[in-house]
Short mmCIF file of C-alpha atoms in Angstrom, two decimals:
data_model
loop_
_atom_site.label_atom_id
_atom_site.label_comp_id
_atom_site.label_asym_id
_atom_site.label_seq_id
_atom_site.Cartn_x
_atom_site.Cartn_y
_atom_site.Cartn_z
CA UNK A 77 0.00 0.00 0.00
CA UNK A 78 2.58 2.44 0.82
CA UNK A 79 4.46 1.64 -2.61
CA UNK A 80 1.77 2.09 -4.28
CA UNK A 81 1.12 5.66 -2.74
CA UNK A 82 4.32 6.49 -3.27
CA UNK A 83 4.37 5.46 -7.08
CA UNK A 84 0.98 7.72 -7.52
CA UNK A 85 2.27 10.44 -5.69
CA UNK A 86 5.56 10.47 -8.46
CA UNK A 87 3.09 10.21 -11.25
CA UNK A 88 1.18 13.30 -9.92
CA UNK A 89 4.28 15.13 -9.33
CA UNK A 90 5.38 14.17 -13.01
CA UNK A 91 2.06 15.08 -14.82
CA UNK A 92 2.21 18.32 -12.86
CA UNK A 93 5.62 19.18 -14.31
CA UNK A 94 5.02 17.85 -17.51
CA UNK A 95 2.09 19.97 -17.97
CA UNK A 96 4.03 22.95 -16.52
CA UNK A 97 7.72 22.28 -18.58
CA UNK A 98 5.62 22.29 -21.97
CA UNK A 99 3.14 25.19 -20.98
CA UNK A 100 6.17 27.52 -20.36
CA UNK A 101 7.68 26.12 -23.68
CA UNK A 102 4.77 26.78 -25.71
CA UNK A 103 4.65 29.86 -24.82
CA UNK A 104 8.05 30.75 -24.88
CA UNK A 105 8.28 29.63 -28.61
CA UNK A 106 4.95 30.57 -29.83
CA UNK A 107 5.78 34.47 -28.67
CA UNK A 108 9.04 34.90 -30.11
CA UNK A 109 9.27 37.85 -32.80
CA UNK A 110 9.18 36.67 -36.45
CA UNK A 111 6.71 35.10 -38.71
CA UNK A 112 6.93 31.71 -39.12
CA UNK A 113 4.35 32.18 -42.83
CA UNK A 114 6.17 34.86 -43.96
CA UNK A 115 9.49 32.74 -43.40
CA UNK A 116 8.20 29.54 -45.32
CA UNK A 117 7.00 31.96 -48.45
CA UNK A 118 10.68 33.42 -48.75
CA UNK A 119 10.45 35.84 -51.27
CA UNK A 120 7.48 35.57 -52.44
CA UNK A 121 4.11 37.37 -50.96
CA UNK A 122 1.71 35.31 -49.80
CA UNK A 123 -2.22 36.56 -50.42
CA UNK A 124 -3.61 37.52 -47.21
CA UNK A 125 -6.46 35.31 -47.94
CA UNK A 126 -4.04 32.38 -47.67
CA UNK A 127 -2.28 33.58 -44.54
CA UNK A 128 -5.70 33.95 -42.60
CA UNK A 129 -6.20 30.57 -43.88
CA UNK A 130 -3.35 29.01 -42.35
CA UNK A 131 -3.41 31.12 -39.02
CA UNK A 132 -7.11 29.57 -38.48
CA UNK A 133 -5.86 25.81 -39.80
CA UNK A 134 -3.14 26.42 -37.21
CA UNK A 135 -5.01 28.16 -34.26
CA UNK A 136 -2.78 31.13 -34.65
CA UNK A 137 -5.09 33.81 -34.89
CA UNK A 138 -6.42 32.33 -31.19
CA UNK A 139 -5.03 33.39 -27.48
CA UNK A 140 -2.05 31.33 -26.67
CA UNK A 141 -4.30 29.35 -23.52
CA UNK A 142 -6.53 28.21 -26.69
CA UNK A 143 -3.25 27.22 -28.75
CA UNK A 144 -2.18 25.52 -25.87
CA UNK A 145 -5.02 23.26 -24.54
CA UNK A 146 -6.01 22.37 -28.20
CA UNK A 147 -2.09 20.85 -28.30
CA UNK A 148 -2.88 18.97 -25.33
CA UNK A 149 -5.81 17.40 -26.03
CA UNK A 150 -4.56 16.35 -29.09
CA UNK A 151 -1.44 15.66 -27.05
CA UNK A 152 -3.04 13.02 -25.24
CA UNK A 153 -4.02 11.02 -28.42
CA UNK A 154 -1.04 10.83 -29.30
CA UNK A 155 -0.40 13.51 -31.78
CA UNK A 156 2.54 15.83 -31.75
CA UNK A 157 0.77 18.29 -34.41
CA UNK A 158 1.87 19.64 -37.79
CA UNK A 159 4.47 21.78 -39.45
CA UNK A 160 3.23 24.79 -41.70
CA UNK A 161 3.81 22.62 -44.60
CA UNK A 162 1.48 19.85 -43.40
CA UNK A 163 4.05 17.36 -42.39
CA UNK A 164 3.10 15.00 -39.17
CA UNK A 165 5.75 16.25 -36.52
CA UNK A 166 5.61 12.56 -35.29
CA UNK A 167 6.38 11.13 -38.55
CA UNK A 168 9.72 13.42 -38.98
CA UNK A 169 10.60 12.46 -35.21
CA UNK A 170 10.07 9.00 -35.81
CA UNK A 171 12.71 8.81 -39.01
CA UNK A 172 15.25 10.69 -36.68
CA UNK A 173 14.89 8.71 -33.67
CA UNK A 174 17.09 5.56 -35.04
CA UNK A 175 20.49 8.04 -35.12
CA UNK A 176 19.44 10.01 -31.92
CA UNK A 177 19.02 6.80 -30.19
CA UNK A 178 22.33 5.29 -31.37
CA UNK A 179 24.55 8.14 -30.60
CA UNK A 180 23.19 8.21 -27.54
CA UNK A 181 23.40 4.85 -26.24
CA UNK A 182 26.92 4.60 -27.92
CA UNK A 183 27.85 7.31 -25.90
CA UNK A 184 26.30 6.05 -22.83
CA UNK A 185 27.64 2.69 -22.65
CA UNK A 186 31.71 4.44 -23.92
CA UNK A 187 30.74 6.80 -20.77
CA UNK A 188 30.19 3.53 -18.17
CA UNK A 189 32.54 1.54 -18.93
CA UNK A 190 35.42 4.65 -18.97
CA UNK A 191 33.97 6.11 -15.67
CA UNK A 192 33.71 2.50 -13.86
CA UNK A 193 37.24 1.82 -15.19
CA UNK A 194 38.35 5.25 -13.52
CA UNK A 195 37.03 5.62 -10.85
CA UNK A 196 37.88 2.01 -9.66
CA UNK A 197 41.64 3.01 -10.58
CA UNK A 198 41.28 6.11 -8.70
CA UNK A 199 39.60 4.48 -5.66
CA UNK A 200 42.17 1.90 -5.40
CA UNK A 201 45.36 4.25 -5.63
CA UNK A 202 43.51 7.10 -3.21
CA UNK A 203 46.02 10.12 -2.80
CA UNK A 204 48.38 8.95 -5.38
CA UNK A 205 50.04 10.24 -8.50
CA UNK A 206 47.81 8.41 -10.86
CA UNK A 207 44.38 9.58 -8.53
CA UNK A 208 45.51 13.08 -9.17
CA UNK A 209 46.25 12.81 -12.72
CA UNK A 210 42.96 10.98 -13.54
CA UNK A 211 41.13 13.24 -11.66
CA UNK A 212 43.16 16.58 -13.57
CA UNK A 213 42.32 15.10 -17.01
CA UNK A 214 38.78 14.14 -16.17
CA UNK A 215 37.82 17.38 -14.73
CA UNK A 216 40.05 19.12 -17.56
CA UNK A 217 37.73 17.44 -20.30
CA UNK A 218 34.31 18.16 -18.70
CA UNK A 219 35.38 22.17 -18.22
CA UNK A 220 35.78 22.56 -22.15
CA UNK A 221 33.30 23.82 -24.39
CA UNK A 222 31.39 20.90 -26.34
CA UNK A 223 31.72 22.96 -29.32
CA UNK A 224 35.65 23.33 -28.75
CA UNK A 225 35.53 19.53 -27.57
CA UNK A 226 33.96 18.72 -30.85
CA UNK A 227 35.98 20.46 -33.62
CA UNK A 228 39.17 19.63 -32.52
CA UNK A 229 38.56 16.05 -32.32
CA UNK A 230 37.20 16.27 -36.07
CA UNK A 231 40.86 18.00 -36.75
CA UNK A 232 42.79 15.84 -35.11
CA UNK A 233 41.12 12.19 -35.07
CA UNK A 234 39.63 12.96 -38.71
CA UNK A 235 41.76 15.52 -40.70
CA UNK A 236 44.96 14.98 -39.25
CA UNK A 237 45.46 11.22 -37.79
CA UNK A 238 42.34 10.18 -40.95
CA UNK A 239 41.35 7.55 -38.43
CA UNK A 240 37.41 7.90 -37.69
CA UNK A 241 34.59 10.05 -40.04
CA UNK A 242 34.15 13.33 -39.24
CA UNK A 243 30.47 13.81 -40.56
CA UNK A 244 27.16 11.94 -41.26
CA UNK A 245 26.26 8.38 -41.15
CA UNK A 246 27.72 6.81 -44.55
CA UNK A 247 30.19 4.58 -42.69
CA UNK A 248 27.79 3.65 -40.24
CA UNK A 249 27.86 1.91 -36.89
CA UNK A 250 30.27 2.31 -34.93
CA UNK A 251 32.65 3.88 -37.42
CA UNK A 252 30.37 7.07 -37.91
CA UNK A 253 29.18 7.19 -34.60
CA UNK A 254 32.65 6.84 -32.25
CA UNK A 255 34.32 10.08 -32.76
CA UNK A 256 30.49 12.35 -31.91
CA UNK A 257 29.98 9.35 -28.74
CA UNK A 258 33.61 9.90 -27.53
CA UNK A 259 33.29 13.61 -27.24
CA UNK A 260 29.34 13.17 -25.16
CA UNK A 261 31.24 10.70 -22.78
CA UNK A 262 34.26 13.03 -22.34
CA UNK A 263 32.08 15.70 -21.11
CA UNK A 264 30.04 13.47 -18.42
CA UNK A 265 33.45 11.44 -17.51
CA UNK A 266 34.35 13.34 -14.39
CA UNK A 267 30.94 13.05 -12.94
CA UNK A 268 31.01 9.18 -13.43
CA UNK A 269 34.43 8.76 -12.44
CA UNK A 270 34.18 10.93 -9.29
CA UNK A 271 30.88 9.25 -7.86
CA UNK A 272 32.03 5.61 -8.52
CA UNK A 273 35.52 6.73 -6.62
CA UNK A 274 33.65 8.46 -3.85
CA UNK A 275 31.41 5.43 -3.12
CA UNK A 276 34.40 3.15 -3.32
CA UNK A 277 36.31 4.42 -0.97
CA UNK A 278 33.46 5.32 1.38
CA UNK A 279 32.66 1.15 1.26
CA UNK A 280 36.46 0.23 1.61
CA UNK A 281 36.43 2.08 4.92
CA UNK A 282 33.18 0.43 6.10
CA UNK A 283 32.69 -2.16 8.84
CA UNK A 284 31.69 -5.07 6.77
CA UNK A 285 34.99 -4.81 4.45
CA UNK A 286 36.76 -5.28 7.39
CA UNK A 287 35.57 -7.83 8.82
CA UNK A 288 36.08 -9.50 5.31
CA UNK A 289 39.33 -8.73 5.64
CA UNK A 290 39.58 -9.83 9.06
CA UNK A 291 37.94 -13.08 7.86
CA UNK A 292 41.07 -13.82 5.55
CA UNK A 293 39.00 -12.97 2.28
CA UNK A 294 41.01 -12.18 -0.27
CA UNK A 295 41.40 -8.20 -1.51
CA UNK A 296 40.09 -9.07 -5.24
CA UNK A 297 37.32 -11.00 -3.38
CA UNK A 298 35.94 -8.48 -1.12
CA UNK A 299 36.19 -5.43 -3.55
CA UNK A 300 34.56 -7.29 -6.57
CA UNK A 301 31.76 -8.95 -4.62
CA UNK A 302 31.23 -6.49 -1.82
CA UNK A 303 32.74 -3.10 -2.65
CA UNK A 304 31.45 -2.98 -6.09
CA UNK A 305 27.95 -4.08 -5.45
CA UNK A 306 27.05 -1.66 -2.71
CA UNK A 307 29.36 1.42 -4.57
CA UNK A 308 27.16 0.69 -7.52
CA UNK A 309 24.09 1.92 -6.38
CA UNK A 310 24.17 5.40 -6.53
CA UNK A 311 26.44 4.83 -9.85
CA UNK A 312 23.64 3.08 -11.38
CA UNK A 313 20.93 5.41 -10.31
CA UNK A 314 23.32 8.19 -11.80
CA UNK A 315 23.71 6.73 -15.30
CA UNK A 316 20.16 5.55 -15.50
CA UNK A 317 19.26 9.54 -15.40
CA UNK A 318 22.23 10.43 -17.39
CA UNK A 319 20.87 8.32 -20.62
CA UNK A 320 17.76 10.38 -20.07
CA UNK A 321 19.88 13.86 -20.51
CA UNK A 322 21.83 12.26 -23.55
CA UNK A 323 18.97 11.37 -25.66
CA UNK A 324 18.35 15.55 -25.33
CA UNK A 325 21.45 16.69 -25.20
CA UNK A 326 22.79 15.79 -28.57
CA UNK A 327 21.60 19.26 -30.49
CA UNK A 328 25.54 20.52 -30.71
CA UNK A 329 27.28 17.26 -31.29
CA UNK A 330 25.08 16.38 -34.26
CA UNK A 331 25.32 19.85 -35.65
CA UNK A 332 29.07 19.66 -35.59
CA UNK A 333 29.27 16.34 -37.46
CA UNK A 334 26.19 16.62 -39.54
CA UNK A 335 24.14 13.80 -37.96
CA UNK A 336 20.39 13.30 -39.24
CA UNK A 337 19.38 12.75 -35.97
CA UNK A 338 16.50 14.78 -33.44
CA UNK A 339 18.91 16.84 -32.18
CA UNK A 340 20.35 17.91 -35.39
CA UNK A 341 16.27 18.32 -36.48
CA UNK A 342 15.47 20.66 -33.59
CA UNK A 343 18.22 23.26 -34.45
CA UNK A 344 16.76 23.24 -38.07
CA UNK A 345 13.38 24.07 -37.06
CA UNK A 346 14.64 26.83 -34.41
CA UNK A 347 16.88 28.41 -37.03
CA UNK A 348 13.84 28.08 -39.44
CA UNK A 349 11.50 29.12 -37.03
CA UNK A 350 9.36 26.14 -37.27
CA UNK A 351 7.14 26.66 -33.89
CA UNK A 352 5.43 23.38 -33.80
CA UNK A 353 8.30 21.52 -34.17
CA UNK A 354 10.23 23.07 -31.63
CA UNK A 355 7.56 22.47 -29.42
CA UNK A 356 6.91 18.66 -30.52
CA UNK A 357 10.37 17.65 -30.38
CA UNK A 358 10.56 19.25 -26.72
CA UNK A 359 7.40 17.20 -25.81
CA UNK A 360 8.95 13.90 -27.07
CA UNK A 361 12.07 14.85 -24.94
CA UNK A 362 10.51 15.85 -21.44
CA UNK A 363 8.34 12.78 -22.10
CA UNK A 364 11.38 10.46 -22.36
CA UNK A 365 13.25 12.51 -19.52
CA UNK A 366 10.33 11.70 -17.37
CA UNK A 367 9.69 8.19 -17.69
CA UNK A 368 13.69 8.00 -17.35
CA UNK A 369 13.56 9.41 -14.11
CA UNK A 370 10.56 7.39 -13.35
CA UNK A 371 12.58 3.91 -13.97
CA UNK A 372 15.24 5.53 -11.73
CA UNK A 373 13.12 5.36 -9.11
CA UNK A 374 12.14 2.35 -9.52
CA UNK A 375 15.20 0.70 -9.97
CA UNK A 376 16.69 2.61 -6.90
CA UNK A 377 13.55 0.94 -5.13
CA UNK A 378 14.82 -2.42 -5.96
CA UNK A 379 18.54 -1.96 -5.16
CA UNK A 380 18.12 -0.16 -1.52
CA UNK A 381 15.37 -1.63 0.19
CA UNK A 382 15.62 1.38 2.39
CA UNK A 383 14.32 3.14 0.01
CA UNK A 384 10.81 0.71 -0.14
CA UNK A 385 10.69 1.40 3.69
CA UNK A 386 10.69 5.06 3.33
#
């Protein structure tokens, strides 16, 4: 009973900011200056006949409040809504998703298995030379720009050294997809790194390690089976959320090396002013952020049963 009120409760609390995150974004886009139909004519002048037509197809000519609760009804059916040129927003998502996805898991898993690796090194050699150095060159990578991050790994890794692709998809996975995923994981290394070292050496100071020890248990022993399992926790709940900011965080990377993906879609229709796009694509995104962050919870659930007790 008390799970269950707890789960209800979280779905409450993330329907409430759902509905809040994508009111303030609606708004937000659908009052910046410009016109969107004078944008998508170019040149040309459109009759004013077929302007008012399209501002009444489109709600435009209506208060915001009406723009907005008409996108949320149709919301919950499962429609994202229409482009000015009649385009389903879902449709253009759903042929972007596949490179979004990939780049984003690519990065993910390049990010775990580098910040595990890490941050068990740095745990294990705790005030030494090669704990300070990982922790200088960790830190160093996450304070550069992504941007900066980005185009001098294309120069070096792709112009220079001609190892990796430094645009699109041609070459495919993982050839096309390493060099953009090893610049994402760069940036979030630090963060892994640092919370898998601080929970490791929190655990190797704890009671039960040494009376492990004390036991005669041998080192590799007692820091693979109980070290790592209890440091993992907070690691896991970490990267479970961190997958969640990936799959929306990919707008620069896949500008800088051309990738057809969402994020790469969502700077095009910002740049060409393409409202209800903007505003679908950042729907799809909270909606995945939010379920994310919904599984964390659950999973934390399961790992700490402290947490079911609460």
């Amino acid at each position: 009973m008390r799970i269950t009120l707890g789960v209800l409760q979280r779905l409450a609390g993330f329907a409430l900011v759902f509905i809040g995150v994508t009111f303030i974004i609606y708004v937000a886009v659908f009052s910046l200056p410009g016109d969107p139909i004078r944008a998508l004519a170019g040149d040309r002048q459109l009759p004013q006949s077929v302007v008012d037509a399209i501002n009444a197809k489109y709600l435009l000519d209506q208060p915001l409040w009406v723009q907005y609760t008409n996108y949320l009804g149709n919301l919950l059916q499962g429609d994202l809504g229409l482009d000015l040129t009649g385009r389903a927003v879902a449709d253009k998502l759903a042929a972007r998703w596949p490179v979004t996805i990939t780049l984003a898991l690519t990065a993910w898993l390049i990010q775990v298995v580098l910040g595990l690796a890490v941050g068990i090194v740095s745990a294990l050699k705790n005030g030494t030379v090669i704990d300070k150095g990982l922790l200088v060159i960790t830190i160093g990578l996450s304070c550069i720009p992504v941007f900066v991050l980005g185009i001098t790994a294309q120069i070096i890794f792709g112009v220079r050294l001609d190892w990796l692709p430094v645009a699109g998809i041609r070459d495919g996975w993982p050839l096309s997809y390493l060099l953009p995923s090893l610049v994402i994981a760069a940036i979030g290394l630090a963060s892994v790194s640092r919370l898998v070292r601080g929970s490791m050496i929190e655990n190797l100071e704890a009671d039960y390690v040494r009376t492990a020890r004390a036991k005669g248990i041998g080192e590799g022993r007692v820091v693979g089976l109980h070290v790592m399992r209890n440091s993992l926790i907070p690691t896991a709940t970490f990267l479970a959320t961190d997958l969640g900011f990936l799959l929306g965080g990919t707008v620069v990377i896949e500008g800088i090396f051309n990738l057809p993906g969402v994020g790469n879609l969502l700077f095009t229709a910002i740049r060409d002013h393409e409202a209800a796009m903007v505003v679908g694509i950042s729907t799809a995104l909270i909606v995945i952020f939010l379920l994310t962050s919904l599984l964390v919870d659950a999973i934390h659930a399961l790992l700490d049963p402290r947490i079911r007790r609460a």
